[in-house]
Amino acid sequence: MACTSCSESIERALLMVDGVKKVVVGLALEEAKIHFDPTLIDSDQLIEAVEDAGFGADLISPGDNINKVHLKLEGINSPDDLNIIQSALG
């Protein structure tokens, strides 16, 4: 992830996933903090969606409660990469 527009695109892509309530992407650390509805989606499904788009994501921390997850994002190098993620998650 090399630019601010990349992090903004990841936020938008994850917010398109049914059940995701809030996303904060950290550009420098290549991390995403996601608040979601655990009755609709879980952390494995979020990771799978990113991986299905051709990128990596690893669970860093499940968060303070069951509706938050912290992911490490890998392989995001351009806005085009994020368009692929956005399409896969939409």
Short mmCIF file of C-alpha atoms in Angstrom, two decimals:
data_model
loop_
_atom_site.label_atom_id
_atom_site.label_comp_id
_atom_site.label_asym_id
_atom_site.label_seq_id
_atom_site.Cartn_x
_atom_site.Cartn_y
_atom_site.Cartn_z
CA MET A 1 0.00 0.00 0.00
CA ALA A 2 1.87 3.03 -1.24
CA CYS A 3 -0.47 6.03 -1.11
CA THR A 4 -3.35 7.71 0.68
CA SER A 5 -5.72 6.95 -2.16
CA CYS A 6 -4.88 3.25 -1.67
CA SER A 7 -5.91 3.32 1.98
CA GLU A 8 -9.09 5.25 1.14
CA SER A 9 -9.94 2.72 -1.56
CA ILE A 10 -9.49 -0.19 0.87
CA GLU A 11 -11.78 1.54 3.36
CA ARG A 12 -14.44 2.00 0.69
CA ALA A 13 -14.07 -1.60 -0.50
CA LEU A 14 -14.46 -3.07 2.98
CA LEU A 15 -17.41 -0.79 3.74
CA MET A 16 -19.17 -2.36 0.75
CA VAL A 17 -19.15 -5.76 2.49
CA ASP A 18 -22.52 -6.58 4.05
CA GLY A 19 -22.17 -6.33 7.82
CA VAL A 20 -19.12 -4.05 7.92
CA LYS A 21 -19.90 -0.97 10.02
CA LYS A 22 -16.60 0.94 10.18
CA VAL A 23 -13.12 0.60 8.66
CA VAL A 24 -9.92 2.44 9.53
CA VAL A 25 -6.91 1.69 7.32
CA GLY A 26 -3.44 2.67 8.52
CA LEU A 27 -1.30 3.52 5.51
CA ALA A 28 2.12 3.37 7.20
CA LEU A 29 1.54 0.03 8.93
CA GLU A 30 -0.60 -1.48 6.14
CA GLU A 31 -3.29 -2.43 8.66
CA ALA A 32 -7.06 -2.29 8.75
CA LYS A 33 -9.27 -2.09 11.85
CA ILE A 34 -12.77 -3.26 11.03
CA HIS A 35 -15.98 -3.06 13.08
CA PHE A 36 -18.60 -5.50 11.80
CA ASP A 37 -21.82 -7.34 12.61
CA PRO A 38 -20.77 -10.88 13.60
CA THR A 39 -24.23 -12.20 12.71
CA LEU A 40 -23.54 -11.33 9.05
CA ILE A 41 -19.80 -11.87 8.56
CA ASP A 42 -16.72 -13.04 10.46
CA SER A 43 -13.00 -12.33 10.29
CA ASP A 44 -12.32 -15.43 8.18
CA GLN A 45 -14.77 -14.18 5.55
CA LEU A 46 -13.11 -10.74 5.49
CA ILE A 47 -9.70 -12.33 5.03
CA GLU A 48 -11.05 -14.68 2.36
CA ALA A 49 -12.57 -11.77 0.44
CA VAL A 50 -9.22 -9.95 0.37
CA GLU A 51 -7.39 -13.14 -0.65
CA ASP A 52 -9.96 -13.89 -3.37
CA ALA A 53 -9.05 -10.50 -4.84
CA GLY A 54 -5.41 -11.63 -5.10
CA PHE A 55 -4.00 -9.97 -2.00
CA GLY A 56 -2.98 -11.04 1.47
CA ALA A 57 -4.57 -10.34 4.82
CA ASP A 58 -3.70 -11.86 8.19
CA LEU A 59 -5.58 -11.53 11.45
CA ILE A 60 -3.50 -9.40 13.82
CA SER A 61 -6.00 -9.18 16.65
CA PRO A 62 -9.66 -10.09 17.08
CA GLY A 63 -10.14 -6.83 19.02
CA ASP A 64 -11.82 -6.12 22.33
CA ASN A 65 -15.04 -7.87 21.41
CA ILE A 66 -16.43 -10.17 18.75
CA ASN A 67 -17.43 -7.43 16.31
CA LYS A 68 -13.95 -5.95 15.71
CA VAL A 69 -11.03 -7.34 13.75
CA HIS A 70 -7.53 -6.04 12.96
CA LEU A 71 -6.03 -7.21 9.64
CA LYS A 72 -2.56 -6.91 8.10
CA LEU A 73 -2.96 -6.15 4.37
CA GLU A 74 -0.37 -7.30 1.84
CA GLY A 75 0.27 -6.78 -1.84
CA ILE A 76 -1.48 -3.44 -2.30
CA ASN A 77 0.78 -1.39 -4.57
CA SER A 78 -1.49 0.82 -6.65
CA PRO A 79 -5.02 2.18 -6.96
CA ASP A 80 -5.65 -0.51 -9.61
CA ASP A 81 -4.96 -3.18 -6.98
CA LEU A 82 -7.62 -1.62 -4.80
CA ASN A 83 -10.14 -1.60 -7.62
CA ILE A 84 -9.71 -5.38 -7.81
CA ILE A 85 -10.36 -5.69 -4.06
CA GLN A 86 -13.35 -3.38 -4.31
CA SER A 87 -14.86 -5.49 -7.10
CA ALA A 88 -14.28 -8.74 -5.21
CA LEU A 89 -15.79 -7.44 -1.97
CA GLY A 90 -18.73 -5.70 -3.61
#
